[in-house]
Amino acid sequence: MKLFPLLLFFFFSTFFTFCLAGNVTFDKRSLIINGQRKLLISASIHYPRSVPAMWPGLVQTAKEGGADVIESYVFWNGHELSPGKYYFGGRFDLVKFVKIVQDAGMYMILRIGPFVAAEYNLGGIPVWLHYIPGSFFRTDSEPFKFYMKRFMTVIVDLMKEEKLFASQGGPIILAQVENEYGWYQMNYGEPGNRYASWAMQTAFSQNIGVPWIMCQQYTALPDYVIDTCNSFYCDQFTPTSPNKPKIWTENWPGWFQTFGGKVPHRPVEDIAFSVARFFQKGGSVQNYYMYHGGTNFGRTAGLYISTSYDYDAPIDEYGLPRNPKWGHLKDLHRAIKLCEQVVLDSGPINLSLGPSQEADVYTDSSGACAAFLSNTDNKTDMIVEFRNASYHLPAWSVSILPDCKNVVFNSAKVSSPTSRVEMVPENLQATIWEIFEEKVGIWGQIDFMQNGLVDHIDTTKFASDYLWYNTSAFSILMFPFHTTSGHINEEFLKKGNLPVLQIESKGHALHVFVNGELKGSPDGANTGPAFKFKKPVPLKAGNNNISLLSMTLGLPSAGLYYEWMGSGLTSVKIDGFSNGTVDFTLSSWNYKIGLEGESLGIYKPNCVNCVKWVSTTEPPKNQPLTWYKTIVDQPSGEDPIALDMLAMGKGLAWLNGEEIGRYWPKESPLDDQCVQECDYRGTFSQWKCPTGCGEPTQRWYHIPRSWFQPTGNVLVIFEEKGGDPTKIKFAKRKISGLCALVGEDYPLATVNLKCPKNSSISEVKFASFGNPEGTCGSYRKGHCHDPTSTSVIEMACLNKNECAIELTDETFDKSPKLKKLSKQQGFEVLFPLISIHFHNSREVRKLK
Ligand SMILES: *[C@@H]1O[C@H](CO)[C@@H](O)[C@H](O)[C@H]1NC(C)=O
Ligand SMILES: *[C@@H]1O[C@H](CO)[C@@H](O)[C@H](O)[C@H]1NC(C)=O
Ligand SMILES: *[C@@H]1O[C@H](CO)[C@@H](O)[C@H](O)[C@H]1NC(C)=O
Ligand SMILES: *[C@@H]1O[C@H](CO)[C@@H](O)[C@H](O)[C@H]1NC(C)=O
Ligand SMILES: *[C@@H]1O[C@H](CO)[C@@H](O)[C@H](O)[C@H]1NC(C)=O
Ligand SMILES: *[C@@H]1O[C@H](CO)[C@@H](O)[C@H](O)[C@H]1NC(C)=O
Ligand SMILES: *[C@@H]1O[C@H](CO)[C@@H](O)[C@H](O)[C@H]1NC(C)=O
Ligand SMILES: *[C@@H]1O[C@H](CO)[C@@H](O)[C@H](O)[C@H]1NC(C)=O
C-alpha cells in the first residue's frame, strides 16, 4: 500500500527533472536545455495587450501554429504605479500568464528590460521616475539605476518564488536586460558604457540560472550575456562572440500603426523567406515580434500609437488566426522541425547553385541530410540542379528539404487557405442616453496661474491627457477692442480680414475654442509632435474668450533623452491689431489639469450617481466636450466584439469602467502609396505595402468579451470634437469564408479547409480548375477552365465543417476531367460562400 505514494512522487520528480527543469546553457550552435540542443520558434504575446480570459486561447493558438516559446516584455509602468506600490492584478497578472505558458508545455522568454520601448507609454518606464530629482533614463544616473535595480529584483524574486525559471523547473529559459541599447550606448558615450556594464552586472547578480540576452548590442559582452538580432532579416547576423548562438529576438511580421497613418502589411511569403534564410544560415532561436499584437487599452499606447496594436501579426488583434499568415508559418515551422536533429548536429556546407541561388546542406554522422535551397534574386524564378535533381525556386524564396531530396516547403508557395474576415455590424439597441456636458474652458477652481506657457507633461505628469490653457489677457487686456491698448485694425478688417489666431505647440494635439465654439483641432500626428495653427477667428466687439484644450496622446516610447521631450503650447498670438500682432505667450495664464468628468470618475461603474447625468432619447450630435452614457446588452454569440466609432470625432471610451482606450478615426493622407496586391519579392520595409490611404487608421475598437455581462453593461464615451453617438455600433469579427490556391508543384498538394466551430461550408462560390486570375474575394475564370470544378468541390466539401482536397494523381483518377488539368490548381473557398479555383501554367500551354 505504501508503494503507491512513492511511485507518484517518483513520477512527479521525473517529470519535472526531465521535461521542464532545465539547465539552460549554450554554445555557438544553439541553446542547450537539459543537455538537448534546440531549434526554437518563439512568439511574442504581451500580456497587458489582451485580457486574462484570452491568454489560454492565444497561447494555445501559438502552440498549434508551431511555436515552442512565448516571449513577453515586462511592463514596469503597469506594475509599479508609484514608487514601491506594486500591482499584479488583471491584465498585469504576470505570474498567471507565465503559468499559462507553462501549463501549455511551452517555454518562456522574459524580457524584463525594464526599458522596453514596445510603442508603449514612455517605453514602459513609469512617468513618476522622470520626476525623481537627478533621474536620467537609461544612462549612468544613480536614481534611475536605483529604481531599475529594485524593480528587476522584484520581478526576479517573484519569478523565483513561483519557481518559474527553467533552473527551478519552470518555463523561463532566457531573460533580457535593457532593450536595443547599442545605439544609445554609442550616443550616451562613457556614461552609456558604464550604464551598460552596470546593467549586465546587475542582471548577472540576480542569479537566475538561465542566460541573459541583450538585443541590438554592439560592444563585446561578458560570457553570460548573449547579444541578439532585431530586424526584418537576420540571416547575415553574427553575435559579437564566436561562442554564442545566433538568436533573433524580433522578426517583425508587420508593423505598428499610428493615428492618421496607413496600415502596414508584410506579406507572409517574405516573412517565411526571412525565417527560412535564418535557419538556413545557422540561426537557432527565432521570435516573431509580434505573434499577437493585441490592443493598447486605456492610455498605455506610446505617442500617436493607435489603440489597436494588431501589427499584422499571425494572430490578429481579436485573437483569431490571421490566414494565410498563421497557417503558412505553421507549415514552415513543421518543415524546420523536420530538420532539427540533423541541422543541430552539424555545420552547413554551402554550395552555389547560381548567381543568387545557393544551397546550405547539413549532414550528420549517421548520414542524415537536410538542405535549404534559396533564390535571393528579387525578380527571376530559377530551376536549379541539386544532387542530380532539378528544383523550381521562385524568386525570393527558400525551399526546405529535410532529406536533401523532397521539398516539403517553399516560402513563396502558400497552400494554406486565406480567411476572409468581416466586421458584421450590430446595433447598440440604445434608446436612452445620458448626457453630461463639460464646460468649455476652466471648470471649477483654477489649478494655478502663471506668467507664460508651461510644459504640458510637466504639469499633468500624465495624470490626464488634458490640460486647459486660458489667459485672462484675452478678456481683461485686449478686449473690448476699442480701448486704446488693443485696437483692432479697422483697415485690416475693412479688407474683409478677420483677426488671425496663431498658435504653436510642441504637441501632441489641441482643441481651439473661441467664444465657446470649436474653431479647430490641430495635431502633430503626421508632422512630428510639434504643430502650428493659424486661422482667422471672428472676434467681436466686447469680451471674447479663447480657451485652449491641449492634449497628450501617449508619451514617446524611445529616443535619446526621450523623457525630456515636452509637449504643450509654446506661443499664442493674434494678428490684426492696429499696433500689429499681439503676443500672449508671456501673459498671465490660468491652468486646469484634466476634465471635470475625469475628476468625478463618471466612467466608473460605482459612480452612477456622482454626477447629474441628463437623460434623453435624442442625444446631442456634433457637440464638443460631451460625455455620453448608455446601457447595452452583450452581443450574442462568441465572436470577438469591437466598437465602430466611425461616426465619432475623438475621445475616450469605457465599458463597465474598463478602459477601451483612445478612439480617433483620423484619416491617413490620400496618396498613391497604398497597394491592392503586394509583391513580396525584394527587401521589405514597413513602408512597402500599406493599405488604407484616405481612410481612418482605426475605425474599430476591441472590447474583450470578458468585460461584458449578459445585460446592463455601462458604455461611457467622452467625445471631444463632436460626433453622432446614435451611429455607434458594435461589430462582430467573423471569419466568413476561406480561399485557397494550390499548384501542382506546390510542396503540399492538399488543401485543408476548416471552418470555425459549429459552422459548415454552405456554398462553393467559385471554383476553377484551370488558370483563374485575381485574388481572394475577386477570383475570375481564366481562358482555361473545367466546368465541373464547382461540382467536384461541392461533393467533397458541402455541408462539412472541414474537408481536404488532395491534388495527387490518385485523387484525380476519380475525376478524369480534373486529372487532365492537374498540374497547377487553385482553390477559392468562401464560407458560407465557397469558391475554389485551379490553375495550371504548364498544362495550359499544351492546351492552347
Ligand atoms: C547543470 O549543469 C551543470 C554543468 O553541466 C551540472 O553540473 C549540474 O548538475 C546541472 N544541474 C542540473 C539541475 O541539471
Ligand atoms: C559559404 O561558406 C564559406 C565558408 O564558411 C563562407 O566564407 C562564405 O561566405 C559562405 N557563402 C555564403 C554565400 O554564405
Ligand atoms: C549524381 O550523378 C552522378 C553521375 O550519375 C553520380 O556519380 C553521383 O553520385 C550522383 N549524386 C548524387 C548525390 O546522387
Ligand atoms: C479664463 O480665466 C479667467 C480668470 O480666471 C476667467 O475669468 C475666465 O472666465 C476664464 N475663461 C475661460 C474661458 O475659462
Ligand atoms: C499692442 O498693444 C498691446 C496692448 O498695449 C501690447 O500688449 C502689445 O505688446 C502691442 N503689440 C505690439 C506689436 O506693439
Ligand atoms: C465665453 O464665450 C461664450 C460665448 O460667447 C460665453 O457663452 C461664455 O460665457 C464665455 N465664457 C466666459 C468665461 O467668459
Ligand atoms: C532587386 O535587386 C536589385 C539588385 O540587388 C536591387 O538593385 C533592387 O533594388 C532590388 N529590388 C527590390 C524591389 O528589392
Ligand atoms: C457549438 O455548439 C454547441 C452545442 O450546440 C454549443 O454548446 C457551443 O457553445 C457552440 N459553440 C460555438 C462556438 O458557437
Coordinates of N, CA, C and O in Angstrom, one line a residue, residues 248-317:
W248 N 17.4 35.5 -32.9 CA 16.7 36.6 -33.5 C 15.5 36.9 -32.6 O 14.5 36.2 -32.5
T249 N 15.6 38.0 -31.8 CA 14.6 38.3 -30.8 C 13.4 39.0 -31.4 O 12.3 39.0 -30.8
E250 N 13.6 39.8 -32.5 CA 12.5 40.4 -33.1 C 12.5 40.3 -34.6 O 13.2 41.0 -35.3
N251 N 11.6 39.4 -35.1 CA 11.3 39.4 -36.5 C 10.0 40.0 -36.7 O 9.0 39.5 -36.1
W252 N 9.9 41.1 -37.4 CA 8.6 41.9 -37.4 C 7.7 41.4 -38.5 O 8.0 41.7 -39.7
P253 N 6.7 40.7 -38.2 CA 5.8 40.2 -39.3 C 4.8 41.2 -39.8 O 3.9 40.9 -40.6
G254 N 4.9 42.4 -39.3 CA 4.1 43.6 -39.8 C 4.7 44.8 -39.1 O 6.0 44.8 -39.0
W255 N 3.9 45.7 -38.8 CA 4.4 46.9 -38.2 C 3.3 47.6 -37.4 O 2.1 47.3 -37.6
F256 N 3.6 48.5 -36.5 CA 2.6 49.2 -35.7 C 1.9 50.3 -36.5 O 2.4 50.7 -37.5
Q257 N 0.8 50.8 -36.0 CA 0.1 51.8 -36.7 C 0.1 53.1 -35.8 O 0.1 53.0 -34.6
T258 N 0.0 54.2 -36.4 CA -0.2 55.5 -35.7 C -1.5 56.1 -36.1 O -1.9 55.8 -37.3
F259 N -2.1 56.8 -35.3 CA -3.4 57.5 -35.7 C -3.1 58.4 -36.8 O -2.1 59.3 -36.8
G260 N -3.8 58.3 -37.9 CA -3.6 59.1 -39.1 C -2.5 58.5 -40.0 O -2.2 59.1 -41.1
G261 N -2.0 57.3 -39.7 CA -1.1 56.6 -40.5 C -1.8 55.6 -41.4 O -2.9 55.3 -41.2
K262 N -1.0 55.0 -42.3 CA -1.5 54.0 -43.1 C -1.4 52.7 -42.4 O -0.8 52.6 -41.3
V263 N -2.0 51.6 -42.9 CA -2.0 50.3 -42.2 C -0.9 49.4 -42.9 O -1.1 49.0 -44.0
P264 N 0.2 49.1 -42.2 CA 1.3 48.4 -42.8 C 0.9 46.9 -42.9 O 0.2 46.3 -42.1
H265 N 1.5 46.3 -43.9 CA 1.4 44.8 -44.1 C 2.7 44.2 -44.5 O 3.3 44.8 -45.4
R266 N 3.0 43.1 -44.0 CA 4.2 42.4 -44.5 C 3.7 41.0 -45.1 O 3.1 40.3 -44.4
P267 N 4.0 40.8 -46.4 CA 3.5 39.5 -47.0 C 4.1 38.3 -46.3 O 5.3 38.3 -46.0
V268 N 3.3 37.3 -46.2 CA 3.8 36.1 -45.4 C 4.9 35.4 -46.2 O 5.8 34.8 -45.6
E269 N 4.9 35.5 -47.6 CA 6.0 34.9 -48.3 C 7.3 35.5 -47.9 O 8.3 34.7 -47.9
D270 N 7.3 36.8 -47.6 CA 8.6 37.4 -47.2 C 9.0 37.0 -45.8 O 10.2 36.8 -45.5
I271 N 8.0 36.9 -44.9 CA 8.3 36.5 -43.5 C 8.9 35.1 -43.5 O 9.9 34.9 -42.9
A272 N 8.2 34.2 -44.3 CA 8.7 32.8 -44.3 C 10.1 32.8 -44.9 O 10.9 32.0 -44.5
F273 N 10.3 33.6 -46.0 CA 11.6 33.6 -46.6 C 12.7 34.0 -45.5 O 13.7 33.4 -45.4
S274 N 12.4 35.1 -44.8 CA 13.4 35.6 -43.8 C 13.6 34.5 -42.7 O 14.8 34.4 -42.3
V275 N 12.6 33.8 -42.3 CA 12.8 32.8 -41.2 C 13.6 31.6 -41.8 O 14.5 31.1 -41.2
A276 N 13.2 31.2 -43.0 CA 13.9 30.0 -43.6 C 15.4 30.4 -43.8 O 16.3 29.6 -43.6
R277 N 15.6 31.6 -44.3 CA 17.0 32.0 -44.5 C 17.8 32.0 -43.2 O 19.0 31.7 -43.2
F278 N 17.1 32.4 -42.1 CA 17.8 32.5 -40.8 C 18.3 31.1 -40.4 O 19.4 30.9 -40.0
F279 N 17.4 30.1 -40.5 CA 17.7 28.8 -40.1 C 18.7 28.1 -41.1 O 19.6 27.4 -40.7
Q280 N 18.5 28.5 -42.4 CA 19.5 28.1 -43.4 C 20.9 28.5 -43.0 O 21.9 27.7 -43.2
K281 N 21.0 29.7 -42.5 CA 22.4 30.2 -42.2 C 22.8 30.1 -40.7 O 23.5 30.9 -40.1
G282 N 22.3 29.0 -40.1 CA 22.8 28.7 -38.7 C 22.1 29.3 -37.5 O 22.5 29.1 -36.4
G283 N 20.9 29.9 -37.8 CA 20.2 30.5 -36.6 C 19.6 29.4 -35.8 O 19.3 28.3 -36.3
S284 N 19.3 29.7 -34.5 CA 18.7 28.6 -33.7 C 17.5 29.0 -32.9 O 16.8 28.2 -32.4
V285 N 17.3 30.3 -32.6 CA 16.1 30.8 -31.9 C 15.5 32.0 -32.7 O 16.3 32.9 -33.0
Q286 N 14.3 31.9 -33.1 CA 13.7 33.0 -33.9 C 12.3 33.3 -33.2 O 11.5 32.5 -33.0
N287 N 12.2 34.6 -32.9 CA 10.9 35.1 -32.3 C 10.2 36.1 -33.2 O 10.8 37.0 -33.7
Y288 N 8.9 35.9 -33.3 CA 8.0 36.8 -34.0 C 7.6 38.0 -33.1 O 6.9 37.7 -32.1
Y289 N 8.0 39.2 -33.5 CA 7.5 40.3 -32.7 C 6.6 41.1 -33.6 O 7.1 41.8 -34.5
M290 N 5.3 41.1 -33.5 CA 4.5 40.3 -32.6 C 3.9 39.1 -33.2 O 3.7 39.1 -34.5
Y291 N 3.6 38.1 -32.4 CA 2.8 37.0 -32.9 C 1.3 37.2 -32.7 O 0.5 36.9 -33.4
H292 N 1.0 37.9 -31.5 CA -0.3 38.5 -31.3 C 0.0 39.9 -30.8 O 0.6 40.0 -29.7
G293 N -0.3 40.9 -31.5 CA 0.0 42.3 -31.1 C -1.0 42.8 -30.0 O -0.6 43.3 -29.0
G294 N -2.3 42.6 -30.3 CA -3.3 43.0 -29.3 C -3.7 44.4 -29.3 O -3.7 45.1 -30.4
T295 N -4.0 45.0 -28.1 CA -4.7 46.3 -28.0 C -3.9 47.1 -26.9 O -3.6 46.6 -25.9
N296 N -3.7 48.4 -27.2 CA -3.2 49.3 -26.2 C -4.4 49.9 -25.5 O -4.9 51.0 -25.8
F297 N -4.9 49.1 -24.5 CA -6.0 49.6 -23.7 C -5.7 50.9 -23.0 O -4.6 51.1 -22.6
G298 N -6.8 51.6 -22.7 CA -6.6 52.8 -21.9 C -5.7 53.8 -22.5 O -5.8 54.1 -23.7
R299 N -4.8 54.3 -21.7 CA -3.8 55.3 -22.2 C -2.4 54.7 -22.2 O -1.4 55.4 -21.9
T300 N -2.3 53.4 -22.5 CA -1.0 52.7 -22.5 C -0.2 52.9 -23.7 O 1.0 52.5 -23.7
A301 N -0.7 53.4 -24.8 CA 0.0 53.5 -26.1 C 1.0 54.6 -26.0 O 0.9 55.6 -25.3
G302 N 2.1 54.4 -26.8 CA 3.1 55.4 -26.9 C 2.6 56.5 -27.8 O 1.5 56.4 -28.4
L303 N 3.4 57.5 -28.0 CA 3.0 58.8 -28.7 C 2.4 58.5 -30.1 O 3.1 57.9 -30.9
Y304 N 1.2 58.9 -30.3 CA 0.4 58.7 -31.5 C 0.1 57.3 -31.9 O -0.5 57.0 -33.0
I305 N 0.6 56.3 -31.1 CA 0.3 54.9 -31.5 C -1.2 54.7 -31.3 O -1.8 55.1 -30.3
S306 N -1.8 54.0 -32.3 CA -3.2 53.7 -32.3 C -3.5 52.8 -31.1 O -2.6 52.1 -30.6
T307 N -4.8 52.7 -30.8 CA -5.2 51.8 -29.7 C -5.1 50.4 -30.2 O -4.7 49.5 -29.4
S308 N -5.3 50.1 -31.4 CA -5.0 48.8 -32.0 C -3.5 48.6 -32.1 O -2.8 49.5 -32.6
Y309 N -3.0 47.5 -31.6 CA -1.6 47.1 -31.8 C -1.6 45.8 -32.6 O -0.9 44.8 -32.3
D310 N -2.4 45.7 -33.6 CA -2.6 44.5 -34.4 C -1.3 44.0 -35.0 O -1.1 42.8 -35.0
Y311 N -0.5 44.9 -35.5 CA 0.8 44.6 -36.0 C 0.8 43.7 -37.3 O 1.8 43.2 -37.7
D312 N -0.4 43.4 -37.8 CA -0.5 42.4 -39.0 C 0.1 41.1 -38.5 O 0.8 40.4 -39.3
A313 N -0.1 40.8 -37.3 CA 0.6 39.6 -36.7 C -0.2 38.3 -37.1 O -1.3 38.4 -37.5
P314 N 0.5 37.1 -36.9 CA -0.2 35.9 -37.2 C -1.5 35.6 -36.5 O -2.3 34.9 -37.0
I315 N -1.6 36.1 -35.3 CA -2.9 36.1 -34.6 C -3.4 37.6 -34.6 O -2.6 38.5 -34.2
D316 N -4.6 37.8 -35.0 CA -5.0 39.2 -35.1 C -5.3 39.8 -33.8 O -5.3 39.1 -32.8
E317 N -5.6 41.1 -33.8 CA -5.8 41.8 -32.5 C -6.9 41.1 -31.7 O -6.8 41.1 -30.4

